XYZ file of C-alpha atoms in Angstrom:
684
model
C 69.725 -39.192 -55.408
C 68.261 -35.741 -54.593
C 64.860 -35.587 -52.829
C 61.912 -33.962 -54.632
C 60.184 -31.287 -52.468
C 56.328 -31.130 -52.320
C 54.400 -28.069 -51.333
C 52.946 -28.047 -47.794
C 49.283 -28.853 -47.325
C 47.110 -27.700 -44.333
C 44.416 -29.810 -42.766
C 41.880 -28.968 -40.062
C 44.265 -30.229 -37.532
C 47.106 -27.905 -38.558
C 50.531 -28.445 -40.280
C 51.282 -31.793 -41.876
C 54.823 -32.865 -42.554
C 56.047 -32.838 -46.127
C 56.008 -36.284 -47.537
C 59.068 -37.541 -49.301
C 58.722 -38.670 -52.891
C 61.150 -41.363 -52.152
C 59.273 -44.661 -51.759
C 62.150 -46.365 -50.027
C 61.168 -45.152 -46.471
C 61.151 -47.847 -43.876
C 58.018 -49.006 -42.089
C 59.311 -47.523 -38.840
C 59.692 -44.122 -40.471
C 56.202 -44.263 -41.932
C 54.742 -45.205 -38.540
C 56.568 -42.308 -36.836
C 55.254 -39.841 -39.406
C 51.715 -41.146 -38.905
C 51.972 -40.824 -35.146
C 53.250 -37.269 -35.433
C 50.452 -36.366 -37.814
C 47.797 -37.725 -35.443
C 49.260 -35.800 -32.540
C 49.257 -32.590 -34.518
C 45.624 -33.093 -35.527
C 44.556 -33.765 -31.916
C 46.397 -30.686 -30.685
C 44.630 -28.611 -33.316
C 41.223 -29.913 -32.281
C 41.978 -29.199 -28.638
C 42.968 -25.623 -29.551
C 39.763 -25.084 -31.470
C 37.701 -26.481 -28.588
C 39.470 -24.159 -26.124
C 38.806 -21.159 -28.346
C 35.114 -22.099 -28.520
C 34.928 -22.390 -24.751
C 36.551 -18.977 -24.297
C 34.073 -17.482 -26.780
C 31.115 -18.997 -24.902
C 32.410 -17.761 -21.547
C 32.625 -14.200 -22.906
C 29.006 -14.449 -24.022
C 27.958 -15.173 -20.430
C 25.975 -18.067 -18.988
C 23.497 -19.637 -21.283
C 20.029 -18.232 -20.653
C 17.167 -20.598 -20.003
C 14.411 -20.833 -22.551
C 11.940 -19.014 -20.257
C 14.118 -15.922 -20.283
C 14.624 -15.767 -24.026
C 12.811 -13.390 -26.348
C 11.273 -16.277 -28.284
C 9.306 -17.134 -25.132
C 8.778 -13.686 -23.514
C 7.549 -11.958 -26.671
C 4.647 -14.364 -27.417
C 3.862 -14.467 -23.674
C 3.547 -10.674 -23.644
C 1.192 -10.794 -26.611
C -0.959 -13.458 -24.967
C -1.149 -11.555 -21.652
C -2.000 -8.333 -23.526
C -4.825 -10.039 -25.376
C -6.171 -11.568 -22.153
C -6.036 -8.174 -20.411
C -7.892 -6.558 -23.277
C -10.324 -9.414 -23.256
C -11.119 -8.725 -19.619
C -11.448 -4.939 -19.968
C -13.373 -4.640 -23.255
C -17.076 -4.040 -22.687
C -19.959 -4.925 -25.055
C -20.631 -1.288 -25.944
C -16.995 -0.956 -27.029
C -17.618 -3.563 -29.734
C -20.796 -1.792 -30.862
C -18.863 1.434 -31.461
C -15.775 -0.115 -33.113
C -16.962 0.562 -36.695
C -17.819 4.220 -35.974
C -14.590 4.850 -34.088
C -12.522 3.360 -36.952
C -14.295 5.551 -39.534
C -13.602 8.657 -37.457
C -9.934 7.705 -37.148
C -9.638 7.245 -40.927
C -11.281 10.613 -41.581
C -9.041 12.387 -39.045
C -5.846 11.220 -40.759
C -7.324 11.565 -44.258
C -6.733 7.925 -45.237
C -8.228 6.832 -48.561
C -9.787 3.592 -47.460
C -13.381 2.521 -47.886
C -14.597 0.193 -45.164
C -17.448 -2.156 -45.828
C -20.522 -1.883 -43.631
C -20.116 -4.470 -40.872
C -22.870 -5.479 -38.490
C -21.302 -5.914 -35.054
C -24.573 -6.734 -33.302
C -24.036 -10.462 -33.688
C -20.444 -10.103 -32.476
C -21.723 -8.210 -29.445
C -24.208 -10.971 -28.608
C -21.535 -13.651 -28.854
C -19.112 -11.547 -26.807
C -21.624 -11.199 -23.972
C -22.346 -14.946 -24.061
C -18.608 -15.755 -23.976
C -17.914 -13.388 -21.055
C -20.788 -14.879 -19.090
C -19.066 -18.279 -19.248
C -15.664 -17.088 -18.051
C -14.679 -18.483 -14.632
C -14.960 -16.032 -11.763
C -11.202 -15.728 -11.341
C -10.929 -13.995 -14.738
C -13.838 -11.557 -14.209
C -12.387 -9.811 -11.161
C -15.592 -10.414 -9.164
C -17.870 -8.551 -11.624
C -20.455 -11.293 -12.069
C -23.740 -9.454 -11.482
C -23.751 -9.747 -7.673
C -22.840 -6.079 -7.334
C -26.423 -4.865 -6.815
C -27.836 -7.829 -4.888
C -27.607 -6.254 -1.404
C -29.333 -3.136 -2.669
C -32.064 -5.191 -4.368
C -32.684 -7.099 -1.092
C -33.086 -3.826 0.800
C -35.344 -2.447 -1.908
C -37.602 -5.508 -1.592
C -38.083 -4.484 2.051
C -39.287 -1.046 0.823
C -36.175 0.590 2.294
C -34.986 3.687 0.476
C -32.416 6.451 0.989
C -33.084 8.223 4.275
C -29.894 9.914 5.501
C -27.344 11.673 3.249
C -24.083 9.711 3.173
C -20.529 11.094 3.231
C -17.644 8.697 2.459
C -14.095 9.370 3.765
C -11.685 6.914 2.112
C -8.501 5.541 3.631
C -4.835 6.127 2.905
C -3.743 5.654 -0.746
C -7.378 5.103 -1.791
C -7.879 8.523 -3.356
C -6.507 9.040 -6.862
C -4.085 11.956 -7.268
C -3.782 14.125 -10.408
C -1.003 16.393 -11.662
C -1.978 20.009 -12.151
C 1.515 21.337 -12.764
C 2.171 23.337 -15.940
C 5.940 23.279 -15.496
C 7.596 21.976 -18.705
C 8.941 18.854 -17.039
C 5.489 17.853 -15.716
C 3.387 18.834 -18.756
C 3.444 15.322 -20.276
C 1.002 14.161 -17.563
C -1.040 17.305 -16.945
C -4.474 16.384 -15.522
C -3.500 12.737 -15.587
C -3.449 10.466 -12.574
C -0.045 10.123 -10.954
C -1.599 7.848 -8.349
C -4.234 5.330 -9.442
C -5.060 3.988 -12.890
C -2.922 2.398 -15.560
C -1.359 5.760 -16.394
C 0.442 5.625 -13.036
C 2.011 2.289 -14.028
C 3.319 3.731 -17.274
C 4.787 6.729 -15.472
C 6.463 4.508 -12.888
C 8.004 2.294 -15.575
C 9.033 4.881 -18.166
C 9.353 8.143 -16.193
C 10.182 7.004 -12.699
C 12.382 9.922 -11.631
C 9.809 12.539 -12.704
C 7.019 10.538 -11.065
C 8.889 10.354 -7.765
C 9.626 14.066 -7.916
C 5.931 14.770 -8.410
C 4.842 12.483 -5.567
C 7.480 13.664 -3.098
C 6.556 16.461 -0.699
C 8.839 19.243 0.511
C 10.619 18.159 3.678
C 10.319 21.614 5.314
C 6.817 22.762 4.385
C 5.122 19.401 3.880
C 3.607 20.820 0.675
C 4.383 20.467 -3.035
C 7.990 20.603 -4.126
C 8.936 23.492 -6.473
C 7.374 22.981 -9.900
C 5.148 20.083 -8.850
C 1.434 20.412 -8.196
C -0.510 17.273 -7.294
C -4.103 17.374 -6.131
C -6.709 14.843 -5.055
C -9.206 13.795 -7.738
C -12.776 14.963 -7.240
C -16.132 13.231 -7.247
C -17.386 9.694 -6.717
C -14.792 8.266 -9.120
C -11.913 9.526 -7.000
C -11.978 6.367 -4.892
C -14.469 4.041 -6.614
C -11.733 2.020 -8.302
C -7.959 2.162 -7.920
C -7.703 1.098 -11.548
C -9.983 -0.635 -14.028
C -11.069 -3.953 -12.542
C -9.740 -3.226 -9.018
C -12.645 -1.747 -7.040
C -12.446 0.048 -3.708
C -15.755 1.817 -2.916
C -17.488 0.865 -6.180
C -19.607 -2.006 -4.780
C -20.873 0.096 -1.871
C -21.755 2.934 -4.248
C -23.566 0.497 -6.567
C -25.717 -0.858 -3.752
C -26.441 2.621 -2.379
C -27.605 3.658 -5.868
C -30.201 0.830 -5.902
C -31.961 2.284 -2.879
C -32.016 5.822 -4.243
C -28.613 7.416 -3.740
C -26.887 9.637 -6.307
C -24.652 12.686 -6.311
C -27.426 14.736 -4.660
C -27.317 12.757 -1.382
C -23.997 10.893 -1.624
C -20.636 12.647 -1.367
C -17.129 11.136 -1.466
C -14.782 13.418 0.483
C -11.561 12.635 -1.356
C -8.317 14.102 0.039
C -4.593 14.144 -0.592
C -3.544 11.460 1.909
C 0.133 12.501 1.648
C -0.532 15.720 3.586
C -0.629 16.198 7.334
C -4.066 16.987 8.761
C -3.048 20.598 9.248
C -1.917 20.996 5.642
C -5.114 19.383 4.367
C -6.876 22.504 5.563
C -3.970 24.903 4.988
C -3.483 24.023 1.331
C -6.774 22.544 0.185
C -9.355 23.819 2.698
C -10.436 20.217 3.064
C -12.216 20.457 6.407
C -13.900 23.727 5.483
C -15.285 22.102 2.339
C -16.400 19.064 4.322
C -18.209 21.235 6.852
C -20.003 23.208 4.133
C -20.978 20.018 2.269
C -22.453 18.377 5.416
C -24.381 21.543 6.318
C -25.683 21.750 2.741
C -26.777 18.100 2.704
C -28.650 18.507 5.968
C -30.358 21.674 4.768
C -31.455 20.184 1.401
C -32.411 16.720 2.647
C -33.750 17.726 6.044
C -31.852 14.889 7.697
C -28.618 14.588 9.620
C -25.691 12.954 7.810
C -24.119 9.475 7.978
C -20.311 9.529 7.827
C -18.681 6.231 6.826
C -14.886 6.183 6.929
C -12.312 3.525 6.164
C -8.881 2.922 7.732
C -6.990 6.250 7.986
C -10.284 7.956 7.032
C -11.568 7.165 10.531
C -8.672 9.167 11.988
C -9.415 12.017 9.552
C -13.016 11.990 10.804
C -11.979 12.204 14.466
C -9.695 15.119 13.592
C -12.608 16.795 11.762
C -14.904 16.487 14.800
C -12.450 18.429 16.950
C -11.610 20.908 14.157
C -15.260 21.765 13.470
C -15.937 22.352 17.213
C -12.914 24.565 17.735
C -13.664 28.323 17.800
C -10.247 29.002 16.223
C -10.868 26.660 13.272
C -14.296 25.370 12.157
C -16.189 27.562 14.589
C -19.164 25.180 14.715
C -19.375 25.133 18.498
C -19.681 22.192 20.929
C -23.058 21.021 19.525
C -22.216 20.985 15.803
C -21.597 17.221 15.605
C -24.749 16.525 17.621
C -26.815 18.646 15.257
C -25.370 17.382 11.989
C -24.128 13.772 12.331
C -26.591 10.908 12.636
C -24.121 7.984 12.614
C -20.374 7.633 12.448
C -19.571 4.280 10.868
C -15.882 3.320 10.791
C -14.559 0.362 8.748
C -11.176 -1.039 9.763
C -10.313 2.172 11.600
C -6.587 2.322 12.427
C -7.217 4.330 15.623
C -4.067 3.290 17.471
C -1.775 3.051 14.422
C -0.156 0.121 12.639
C 3.095 -1.733 13.112
C 3.806 -1.567 9.386
C 3.908 2.234 9.584
C 6.885 1.999 11.960
C 8.821 -0.415 9.753
C 8.054 1.663 6.660
C 9.519 4.803 8.231
C 12.468 2.935 9.744
C 13.660 0.885 6.767
C 11.207 1.413 3.903
C 9.885 -2.135 4.341
C 6.808 -3.991 5.472
C 5.463 -7.496 5.204
C 4.260 -6.828 1.667
C 7.806 -6.260 0.470
C 9.776 -8.926 2.377
C 7.331 -11.741 1.457
C 7.590 -11.128 -2.258
C 8.948 -13.875 -4.441
C 12.507 -13.319 -5.719
C 11.356 -11.950 -9.087
C 8.926 -9.480 -7.444
C 11.519 -8.423 -4.891
C 14.085 -7.817 -7.606
C 11.642 -5.692 -9.641
C 10.619 -3.681 -6.566
C 14.216 -3.083 -5.539
C 15.127 -2.235 -9.121
C 12.471 0.428 -9.399
C 12.145 1.506 -5.750
C 14.985 0.728 -3.425
C 14.535 0.730 0.319
C 16.146 4.128 0.616
C 13.842 5.570 -2.042
C 10.807 4.156 -0.261
C 12.092 5.694 2.951
C 12.298 9.097 1.262
C 8.739 8.878 0.003
C 7.251 7.680 3.308
C 9.103 10.302 5.322
C 7.910 13.102 3.039
C 4.282 11.976 3.287
C 3.337 13.534 6.633
C -0.177 12.057 6.361
C 1.140 8.505 6.755
C 2.773 9.532 10.070
C -0.756 9.647 11.539
C -0.586 5.827 11.450
C 2.343 5.627 13.925
C 1.473 3.414 16.900
C -0.106 5.362 19.742
C -0.187 4.780 23.487
C 3.351 3.460 23.764
C 4.105 0.561 26.079
C 0.765 1.023 27.903
C -1.127 -0.238 24.838
C 1.420 -2.364 23.018
C 3.275 -4.006 25.929
C 6.805 -4.199 27.268
C 9.739 -6.467 26.352
C 8.249 -9.531 28.040
C 4.489 -9.035 27.813
C 1.768 -7.662 25.474
C -2.002 -7.760 25.916
C -2.457 -9.774 22.716
C 0.258 -12.350 23.353
C -0.876 -15.919 22.809
C -0.722 -18.389 25.713
C 2.770 -19.923 26.148
C 4.248 -17.527 23.600
C 7.962 -18.045 23.047
C 8.475 -14.353 22.334
C 6.380 -11.326 23.199
C 4.816 -8.914 20.696
C 5.682 -6.209 23.214
C 9.184 -6.240 21.748
C 8.057 -4.478 18.576
C 11.541 -4.821 17.105
C 13.841 -7.645 18.210
C 17.335 -8.798 17.209
C 18.563 -12.400 17.066
C 21.381 -12.895 19.584
C 23.421 -15.221 17.326
C 23.247 -12.665 14.540
C 24.323 -9.899 16.910
C 27.387 -11.827 17.993
C 28.286 -12.694 14.398
C 28.102 -9.061 13.236
C 29.817 -7.706 16.383
C 27.102 -5.109 16.780
C 27.088 -2.802 19.808
C 24.918 -3.715 22.787
C 23.030 -0.428 22.802
C 21.845 -0.771 19.234
C 20.862 -4.415 19.559
C 18.634 -4.307 22.600
C 15.067 -5.319 21.834
C 12.774 -2.314 21.559
C 9.217 -1.619 22.680
C 6.831 0.745 20.906
C 8.156 3.815 22.721
C 11.794 2.999 22.102
C 11.163 2.288 18.417
C 9.709 5.794 17.964
C 12.772 7.354 19.536
C 15.088 5.079 17.561
C 13.558 6.243 14.279
C 13.719 9.894 15.267
C 17.403 9.589 16.129
C 18.011 8.360 12.569
C 15.987 10.935 10.657
C 16.700 14.554 9.656
C 15.529 17.372 11.905
C 13.034 18.413 9.200
C 11.205 15.108 9.725
C 11.357 15.483 13.486
C 9.990 19.011 13.242
C 7.134 17.867 11.010
C 6.197 15.159 13.525
C 6.315 17.422 16.583
C 4.241 20.155 14.897
C 1.464 17.824 13.726
C 1.194 14.722 15.908
C 1.273 13.292 19.398
C 1.426 9.591 20.207
C 1.031 9.315 23.979
C -1.859 8.554 26.325
C -3.587 11.102 28.560
C -5.723 10.188 31.600
C -6.137 13.591 33.227
C -9.605 15.053 32.483
C -8.429 18.673 32.687
C -5.608 18.071 30.227
C -7.998 16.261 27.888
C -10.259 19.328 27.991
C -7.345 21.597 27.070
C -6.419 19.255 24.218
C -9.675 20.327 22.501
C -7.682 23.373 21.409
C -4.412 21.626 20.449
C -4.562 20.333 16.860
C -1.503 18.112 17.435
C -3.633 15.856 19.653
C -6.685 15.527 17.401
C -5.472 12.453 15.484
C -4.797 10.474 18.676
C -7.984 9.098 20.354
C -6.031 8.509 23.570
C -5.421 12.259 23.986
C -8.788 13.718 22.986
C -12.431 13.330 23.911
C -15.195 12.211 21.549
C -17.479 15.054 20.486
C -20.414 16.262 22.571
C -22.933 14.239 20.607
C -24.904 11.929 22.920
C -27.459 10.969 20.249
C -24.913 10.128 17.558
C -24.514 6.441 16.830
C -20.966 5.137 16.641
C -20.403 1.787 14.887
C -16.990 0.119 14.693
C -16.776 -2.567 11.968
C -13.621 -4.461 11.129
C -12.397 -7.816 9.920
C -10.595 -10.541 11.826
C -8.955 -13.817 10.961
C -6.282 -12.851 8.463
C -2.610 -13.034 9.436
C -1.301 -9.553 10.197
C 2.163 -8.202 10.889
C 2.414 -7.275 14.556
C 6.141 -7.042 15.328
C 9.500 -7.735 13.666
C 12.924 -9.320 13.800
C 15.484 -6.848 12.457
C 19.108 -6.966 11.417
C 21.580 -4.146 11.001
C 25.197 -3.450 10.106
C 27.626 -0.572 9.874
C 27.076 1.620 6.850
C 28.848 4.394 4.962
C 28.018 7.830 6.456
C 24.665 9.038 5.094
C 24.941 12.535 3.710
C 21.186 13.049 3.991
C 21.481 12.933 7.736
C 24.152 15.585 8.043
C 22.063 17.803 10.223
C 22.618 21.324 8.953
C 18.967 22.084 9.599
C 19.406 21.189 13.268
C 22.135 23.778 13.768
C 19.983 26.413 12.087
C 17.061 25.566 14.340
C 19.184 25.714 17.452
C 20.642 29.078 16.427
C 17.103 30.412 16.032
C 16.140 29.015 19.436
C 13.632 26.580 17.996
C 12.093 24.072 20.357
C 10.402 21.959 17.714
C 13.236 19.463 17.211
C 12.317 16.285 19.061
C 15.586 14.375 18.997
C 19.205 15.095 18.113
C 20.207 12.724 15.326
C 23.116 10.457 16.050
C 26.489 11.110 14.473
C 26.154 9.778 10.905
C 29.469 7.923 11.206
C 27.877 5.705 13.910
C 24.583 5.060 12.149
C 23.665 1.524 11.183
C 21.666 0.424 8.206
C 18.648 -1.553 9.436
C 16.392 -3.941 7.652
C 13.817 -6.674 8.367
C 15.638 -9.980 8.907
C 13.892 -11.660 6.001
C 16.110 -14.759 6.256
C 14.530 -15.699 9.578
C 11.430 -17.933 9.265
C 10.033 -20.339 11.835
C 6.464 -21.645 11.590
C 6.858 -23.643 14.804
C 7.332 -20.652 17.099
C 4.564 -18.800 18.878
C 4.011 -16.298 17.394
C 4.925 -17.471 13.937
C 7.903 -15.817 12.271
C 7.770 -15.469 8.531
C 10.503 -13.635 6.675
C 11.392 -11.684 9.820
C 7.785 -10.684 10.490
C 6.055 -11.862 13.713
C 2.446 -12.702 12.833
C -0.444 -11.434 14.928
C -4.208 -10.955 14.665
C -6.043 -8.454 12.480
C -7.417 -7.909 8.995
C -4.172 -8.383 7.095
C -3.126 -4.741 7.354
C -4.202 -3.231 10.694
C -3.672 -5.080 13.975
C -6.588 -6.128 16.174
C -5.616 -3.864 19.110
C -5.592 -0.803 16.895
C -9.046 -1.433 15.440
C -10.862 -2.723 18.491
C -9.334 -1.674 21.850
C -10.856 1.831 21.932
C -14.219 0.556 20.668
C -14.708 -2.151 23.300
C -12.947 -0.582 26.262
C -11.332 2.872 25.833
C -14.496 4.725 24.795
C -16.500 3.028 27.517
C -14.721 5.426 29.962
C -16.133 8.936 30.480
C -12.730 10.611 30.330
C -12.511 9.834 26.580
C -16.272 9.738 25.960
C -17.899 12.347 28.226
C -21.136 12.437 26.185
C -21.413 8.620 26.649
C -21.922 8.002 22.957
C -23.056 4.419 22.433
C -20.324 2.493 20.585
C -21.348 -0.745 18.810
C -18.597 -3.147 17.688
C -19.074 -5.621 14.851
C -16.295 -8.067 13.944
C -16.551 -9.844 10.631
C -14.739 -13.205 10.235
C -12.463 -13.597 7.275
C -13.829 -16.465 5.185
C -12.565 -15.974 1.641
C -13.396 -18.165 -1.356
C -10.099 -19.628 -2.579
C -10.834 -19.384 -6.306
C -11.860 -15.709 -6.239
C -9.118 -13.077 -6.502
C -10.722 -10.663 -4.013
C -12.113 -13.252 -1.614
C -15.815 -13.225 -2.513
C -18.824 -12.249 -0.411
C -17.394 -13.226 2.998
C -13.939 -11.720 2.892
C -12.789 -9.416 5.658
C -9.469 -8.333 4.256
C -8.675 -4.697 5.056
C -9.562 -3.487 1.535
C -11.757 -6.296 0.197
C -14.162 -5.975 3.173
C -15.639 -3.008 1.240
C -17.105 -5.522 -1.203
C -18.323 -8.102 1.284
C -22.046 -8.791 1.562
C -22.273 -8.215 5.317
C -20.399 -4.926 5.146
C -22.703 -3.653 2.420
C -25.722 -4.738 4.425
C -24.519 -2.786 7.461
C -23.958 0.402 5.458
C -27.327 0.165 3.741
C -29.164 -0.496 6.999
C -27.643 2.616 8.537
C -28.309 4.752 5.458
C -31.928 3.601 5.095
C -32.789 4.164 8.731
C -32.782 0.647 10.174
C -29.373 0.844 11.857
C -30.994 -0.326 15.096
C -30.982 -3.836 13.583
C -27.186 -3.946 13.848
C -26.036 -5.823 16.918
C -22.608 -6.328 18.433
C -20.744 -9.362 17.173
C -17.332 -10.755 18.160
C -15.161 -13.479 16.674
C -11.843 -12.541 18.400
C -10.647 -12.177 21.975
C -10.474 -8.390 21.722
C -12.503 -7.821 24.900
C -10.078 -10.022 26.867
C -7.072 -8.258 25.330
C -8.485 -4.770 25.950
C -9.252 -5.509 29.607
C -5.568 -6.334 30.195
C -4.514 -2.806 29.147
C -3.823 -0.367 32.000
C -6.405 2.243 30.998
C -6.569 3.808 34.454
């Protein structure tokens, strides 16, 4: 009998066999068909599962919830509201209604707003802000004027005019370029303020081009024109909520200071000292301002300088005396300056300046968490940071000075701790096991002292950088009195206190104040490896200089094919060693930024010697212990961090005592072993 055919049917599992219409199949046949059908279905399921896995693998690894938009978007809104909550002031609320009406009129919007009384909202807003924990108020809790009020209760008022010289990166910088590519931020801050953040994020290449200086002239690059902001606000706050000099200015105002007797001498800290005068006439303006203040007020002037600003002040003292520059004569400082008060003065340089020029790194970058490090490297790679640092000739004034005499040799340094397992004198060291593993050459892997590090950097930089350094700076130590006298006429020496004499001002008071007790980078463990030849170091400029007979080139760069890429050995951490090693950084003493030797050695020992202080100016040293409050973002009233010390109560008291004429109440105070360290230095 002929078999009847049935059309095929398709299940999820795939092809099923046609079933016979004949009901006379045996049980064995039926079982075989069932088994085959099950196998086909299972194979189909496995195929579908495989296809799904392939599809998922193409989509990439599954993102965690914290990285998804459904989490990040609401988080961004919450953070934005909190930021606005912190920054909005009561008077902003009071003017909301008026501002909204003006906006509607400007855009001709047909909308009638009801009259709203914001006075009650303002009252509630003030009450709510007053109950916010200190950590959210960025230290603005009403204590800003307390030091000034205390001085006022003693009937102390403004006596001497005050001139403030800020430190490196403290002064805001503005763009004055009218070139089409820079017009979007004309007269806006390219350094300081929230506008800088937006430019860095959304217009990074143009921002870097504006901030970079010309490698040959040390001045603006073609088309760019960046200048220091003017006035008290130039360095009061770095951005809203992050104060620098604001608290000191507030307390000075309580005792009678204003823009008639208080001057903030802002400057473009990117420039070399020479170019500060050459381009901006900075020292000429400073001289005229001080002379004007003395003439109007009838009193000599107090200069208070912070960090690199102390070096700028020393340079100014020699510049103003020089007949070829300021023309003030040898008695100008004596006749115009009452007190020179330095805060955290980086007189002998900083270790972090060396690492920044060498590899574009410092402790701040290598100790970042992985997310922060990724963001930094994403926006500013090490090579880009190198380019910026090396174009900013002003920052080269922070190179370490005095060489091995001050900073020690491979086995000893004056500030080594007892039973130290490794000396700070080796400013840059290499781990032997890492050297063997990378098969690095012996010459490149030898531990280096301060002097060798300087040469090592110069051998790896273009001749334009070497020329800039040799034309503007000197980093040695001079003991010969006759040579020191001749250095009065050599501007390259004026930023190095070891190669110049203090001014002829025997009645001028000199007060060194700095913090101590915060871990500070002192020396480093480095790693390096062979790299691809660096085109930027192909030294065409060197050959041109040699053809012209130039003698300004300090070092001949090594052949680029033999150069090694160097970086801080951030994988190396050991808290049990002495000194501690954290992310490749050897920890020493200081204020968190500048090392103790740099801030204190000249104050307690160097300037006690007539060769560097022939007028025998009395130098008073005050060390402030670092005792921050853990729940306050800037440390509170007893912090001595390099920047936050400007808001500490004791620091404000010292400045106000000097300004109001009771500076004689200030006595020397020590919390470190700086006198012991300084006595171990071979000054003579």
